[in-house]
């Protein structure tokens, strides 16, 4: 029977949950070249390990799944506790919870930061305390621009997949650029959103000529804010017949699609391609006609499990945190979302 340490090492080495691990980097301040930073807690001695997972918007389904995946991985490894903290969108809470975790002497810290601007402060505090830090979902950099180890997705590649699918559906629909608009929506000051939306519109533009006008719609990455802000855009473009919607996440895409449908736009005149699939699948599950035509499926469980695997390997075995752990994604629609394992919420 494998020990808990062997399990963690095997999971990381085998790349379970479909993840690709890049070469480890030493530029984050977490570990010297060829080695690893010492853990502050008792895990490095083979004892119990406590990891704190600090999450922005922890009530969103993706992050709920992420927390579940992290805890499941910890239970499989054994003698590992994962404490999950919902930060909402509060950067001040992120710092105070970070300070509390450091004061408690936890063995590892994983953070989905509410604001990437706190990266230098977060990295400095963790490094000074000798506690390994892993950025989850949204990258973090120190004051010199050096990135912390990261687990999540390739934002540009994700956006490319969304744009390619939207372009395919647009071509199949036979729409004209003159009477079509593309809404690209999300939190415009978040780097991963910029990467995803730029990737989507770039890929669409490469596949379609001429390209419909793109309308950028900023919001706080919630469905409610996206829906509310879309109202003004719809009102100002009453002459538009067809709409393509791409978003930073499922919340923003479904929020805009809902706003369009509430304004009387027929689902036949909406091509919405989500990013997450956990919300776009609701209409599919109900058998409803919808403007949500497809979605890129991303698994929060996979990211959470991978983050814990990497952190335990670092704390218990001294394996340096990989510079990047990139999760796989794939496209789903009303016909295959269930067979592909999407959990509809």
XYZ file of C-alpha atoms in Angstrom:
345
model
C 0.000 0.000 0.000
C 1.294 3.440 -0.885
C 2.006 5.932 1.864
C 0.275 9.310 1.798
C 3.487 10.897 0.555
C 3.767 8.400 -2.268
C 0.171 9.041 -3.217
C 0.753 12.770 -3.497
C 3.921 12.256 -5.524
C 2.234 9.740 -7.803
C -0.757 11.985 -8.412
C 1.423 14.922 -9.350
C 3.788 12.853 -11.476
C 1.057 11.029 -13.344
C -0.812 14.261 -14.029
C -4.188 12.950 -12.917
C -7.179 15.143 -13.678
C -5.680 15.870 -17.063
C -3.136 18.475 -16.037
C 0.145 19.389 -17.684
C 2.934 20.456 -15.338
C 5.540 22.903 -16.585
C 9.115 23.039 -15.369
C 9.528 24.456 -11.870
C 10.680 28.038 -11.585
C 12.711 29.724 -8.878
C 11.849 33.306 -9.739
C 8.843 33.507 -7.406
C 10.828 33.873 -4.209
C 9.395 30.619 -2.905
C 12.425 28.412 -3.353
C 16.122 28.704 -4.157
C 17.387 27.085 -7.337
C 17.474 23.323 -7.038
C 15.613 23.304 -3.729
C 12.528 24.443 -1.914
C 11.565 26.859 0.789
C 11.057 25.391 4.271
C 7.517 24.966 5.484
C 6.505 26.853 8.608
C 4.300 24.087 10.050
C 4.884 20.465 10.983
C 4.211 18.834 7.602
C 7.861 18.725 6.615
C 8.453 16.376 9.568
C 5.922 13.884 8.256
C 3.175 15.095 10.583
C -0.209 16.654 9.819
C -0.332 19.354 7.146
C -2.641 22.341 7.121
C -3.187 24.222 3.866
C -5.264 27.382 3.656
C -7.131 27.964 0.383
C -8.089 31.658 0.166
C -10.674 32.147 -2.580
C -12.271 35.204 -4.116
C -16.009 34.853 -4.803
C -16.083 31.509 -3.044
C -19.853 31.230 -3.482
C -19.559 30.920 -7.276
C -20.026 27.310 -8.362
C -16.607 27.041 -9.973
C -14.928 27.935 -6.682
C -17.287 25.696 -4.696
C -16.171 22.840 -6.950
C -12.559 23.918 -6.510
C -12.873 23.746 -2.726
C -14.471 20.301 -2.965
C -11.656 19.087 -5.220
C -9.019 20.408 -2.836
C -10.615 18.728 0.161
C -11.073 15.459 -1.738
C -7.401 15.434 -2.696
C -6.413 16.120 0.906
C -8.567 13.231 2.133
C -7.040 10.865 -0.434
C -3.497 11.841 0.529
C -4.233 11.583 4.231
C -3.235 13.628 7.279
C -3.864 16.843 5.335
C -6.399 19.524 6.277
C -7.582 22.151 3.805
C -9.167 25.253 5.333
C -11.149 27.186 2.711
C -11.864 30.892 3.224
C -14.271 32.877 1.042
C -12.779 36.339 0.495
C -15.615 37.610 -1.659
C -14.154 40.553 -3.555
C -12.457 42.090 -0.503
C -8.703 42.611 -0.875
C -8.426 43.832 2.714
C -9.928 40.554 3.900
C -7.448 38.697 1.719
C -4.547 40.358 3.534
C -6.055 39.875 6.997
C -6.783 36.202 6.343
C -3.276 35.790 4.955
C -1.865 37.353 8.138
C -4.023 35.041 10.259
C -2.814 31.970 8.372
C 0.806 33.046 8.769
C 0.319 33.731 12.481
C -1.176 30.262 12.884
C 1.870 28.729 11.217
C 0.092 26.883 8.408
C 2.160 24.723 6.080
C 1.037 26.154 2.756
C -1.108 28.946 1.322
C -3.081 28.801 -1.942
C -4.755 32.032 -3.020
C -7.270 33.157 -5.606
C -6.718 36.877 -5.052
C -9.668 39.307 -5.292
C -7.274 41.800 -6.886
C -3.979 40.966 -8.549
C -2.577 44.294 -7.339
C -2.009 42.763 -3.892
C 0.434 40.251 -5.388
C 3.636 41.956 -4.186
C 2.314 42.253 -0.632
C 1.070 38.665 -0.555
C 4.295 37.212 -1.921
C 6.456 39.307 0.399
C 4.523 38.219 3.480
C 4.540 34.515 2.575
C 8.210 34.549 1.642
C 9.203 36.328 4.862
C 7.286 33.698 6.841
C 8.887 30.823 4.930
C 5.499 29.487 3.883
C 5.087 28.213 0.286
C 2.565 30.176 -1.748
C 0.637 29.028 -4.806
C -1.454 31.389 -6.927
C -4.679 29.763 -8.084
C -6.657 30.820 -11.185
C -5.348 34.402 -11.274
C -1.590 34.917 -11.449
C 0.324 36.930 -8.846
C 3.636 38.759 -9.257
C 6.097 40.219 -6.773
C 7.310 43.814 -6.837
C 9.910 42.934 -9.486
C 7.401 41.247 -11.764
C 8.404 37.690 -10.876
C 5.412 35.337 -10.860
C 4.407 33.069 -8.018
C 3.884 29.398 -8.893
C 0.488 29.099 -10.572
C -2.272 26.518 -11.007
C -5.214 27.172 -13.307
C -5.881 27.669 -17.001
C -4.258 29.286 -20.004
C -6.488 32.320 -20.485
C -5.577 32.997 -24.107
C -6.036 29.359 -25.143
C -9.409 29.264 -23.399
C -10.502 32.410 -25.189
C -9.314 31.023 -28.515
C -11.518 27.954 -28.037
C -14.544 30.112 -27.236
C -13.925 32.391 -30.238
C -13.449 29.484 -32.614
C -16.714 27.894 -31.500
C -18.581 31.194 -31.751
C -17.227 31.721 -35.277
C -18.304 28.212 -36.282
C -21.841 28.814 -35.012
C -21.921 32.257 -36.657
C -20.949 30.776 -40.028
C -23.552 28.021 -39.672
C -26.223 30.633 -38.900
C -25.402 32.564 -42.080
C -25.466 35.937 -40.359
C -24.053 39.165 -41.825
C -21.565 41.375 -40.023
C -23.615 44.506 -40.744
C -26.559 43.447 -38.585
C -24.586 41.527 -35.930
C -22.742 42.702 -32.833
C -20.338 40.802 -30.575
C -20.514 41.499 -26.853
C -17.278 40.637 -25.035
C -18.010 40.882 -21.335
C -16.129 40.486 -18.065
C -13.958 42.241 -15.495
C -11.726 44.341 -17.673
C -9.045 45.041 -15.057
C -8.408 41.346 -14.410
C -5.577 39.967 -16.539
C -7.129 36.540 -17.035
C -10.341 38.158 -18.321
C -8.394 40.305 -20.748
C -6.557 37.213 -21.977
C -9.770 35.236 -22.406
C -11.710 37.990 -24.161
C -8.828 39.025 -26.392
C -8.288 35.370 -27.244
C -11.961 34.950 -28.115
C -12.247 38.009 -30.329
C -8.892 37.342 -32.005
C -9.852 33.758 -32.856
C -13.268 34.890 -34.118
C -11.592 37.498 -36.313
C -9.221 34.957 -37.794
C -12.122 32.725 -38.795
C -14.608 35.331 -40.012
C -14.335 38.121 -42.601
C -15.743 40.707 -42.305
C -15.911 40.782 -38.505
C -18.948 42.258 -36.733
C -18.348 45.198 -34.414
C -17.152 44.163 -30.952
C -18.715 45.865 -27.920
C -16.702 45.545 -24.706
C -18.920 45.366 -21.625
C -17.154 45.623 -18.286
C -18.673 44.255 -15.088
C -17.694 42.622 -11.814
C -17.800 39.085 -13.265
C -21.203 38.319 -11.742
C -24.303 37.309 -13.691
C -26.380 40.047 -12.089
C -23.979 42.870 -12.944
C -23.496 41.572 -16.489
C -27.264 41.401 -17.001
C -27.841 44.881 -15.590
C -25.063 46.522 -17.589
C -26.161 44.819 -20.806
C -29.454 46.714 -20.706
C -27.920 49.997 -21.834
C -26.085 48.296 -24.703
C -29.248 46.590 -25.928
C -31.231 49.842 -25.723
C -28.597 51.685 -27.725
C -28.592 49.043 -30.488
C -32.240 48.404 -31.222
C -31.418 48.012 -34.921
C -29.128 45.006 -34.345
C -30.690 41.723 -35.464
C -28.138 39.186 -34.232
C -25.885 38.953 -31.181
C -22.758 36.930 -30.390
C -21.852 36.806 -26.686
C -18.531 35.734 -25.192
C -17.600 36.209 -21.553
C -14.801 35.869 -19.045
C -16.852 33.234 -17.240
C -20.222 31.537 -17.311
C -21.726 34.229 -15.094
C -20.998 37.083 -17.495
C -22.009 35.219 -20.647
C -25.287 33.894 -19.250
C -26.052 37.281 -17.685
C -25.866 39.022 -21.054
C -27.795 36.267 -22.840
C -30.523 36.548 -20.203
C -30.674 40.306 -20.702
C -31.027 39.886 -24.461
C -33.804 37.317 -24.100
C -35.587 39.470 -21.496
C -35.447 42.333 -24.005
C -37.304 40.200 -26.535
C -34.413 38.926 -28.649
C -35.214 35.427 -29.867
C -32.750 32.666 -28.918
C -32.429 32.020 -32.666
C -30.727 35.398 -32.941
C -28.266 34.853 -30.072
C -25.054 32.843 -30.109
C -23.729 32.674 -26.566
C -20.626 30.616 -25.830
C -19.999 30.291 -22.110
C -16.862 29.608 -20.155
C -17.372 27.119 -17.373
C -20.544 25.294 -18.489
C -21.963 25.042 -14.955
C -24.538 27.785 -15.681
C -24.997 27.474 -19.438
C -26.134 23.903 -18.869
C -29.190 25.006 -16.872
C -31.224 25.764 -19.990
C -30.012 22.545 -21.607
C -31.011 20.541 -18.556
C -34.480 22.089 -18.624
C -34.849 21.456 -22.353
C -35.410 25.161 -22.996
C -34.757 27.016 -26.210
C -31.829 29.268 -25.366
C -29.228 31.635 -26.699
C -26.616 29.707 -24.698
C -25.420 27.533 -27.551
C -22.152 26.085 -26.177
C -19.604 26.434 -23.386
C -15.988 25.655 -22.656
C -16.016 23.182 -19.778
C -13.502 23.922 -17.045
C -13.273 21.889 -13.857
C -12.728 23.682 -10.566
C -12.336 20.296 -8.893
C -9.332 19.527 -11.070
C -7.628 22.804 -10.224
C -8.277 22.453 -6.494
C -6.965 18.893 -6.424
C -3.872 19.783 -8.440
C -3.081 22.708 -6.151
C -3.231 20.532 -3.053
C -1.188 17.757 -4.666
C 1.552 20.227 -5.581
C 1.550 21.879 -2.168
C 1.720 18.595 -0.257
C 4.574 17.378 -2.455
C 6.443 20.616 -1.671
C 5.807 20.564 2.083
C 6.213 16.864 2.722
C 8.777 15.864 0.110
C 10.560 19.107 -0.792
C 9.403 18.974 -4.423
C 9.542 22.528 -5.774
C 6.202 23.981 -6.785
C 5.812 23.874 -10.594
C 5.950 27.260 -12.269
C 2.662 26.472 -14.002
C 0.048 23.753 -13.710
C -2.334 24.136 -16.650
C -5.680 22.333 -16.725
C -7.309 20.828 -19.794
C -10.577 22.196 -21.208
C -13.092 21.032 -23.797
C -16.226 22.325 -25.532
C -19.710 21.099 -24.626
C -23.239 21.835 -25.780
C -26.825 20.728 -25.220
C -26.120 17.310 -26.713
C -23.020 16.223 -24.794
C -22.745 18.197 -21.537
C -23.988 15.345 -19.357
C -21.747 12.700 -20.900
C -18.767 15.043 -20.538
C -19.283 15.242 -16.771
C -20.597 18.788 -16.353
C -22.284 19.293 -12.978
C -25.192 21.655 -13.594
C -26.042 23.910 -10.641
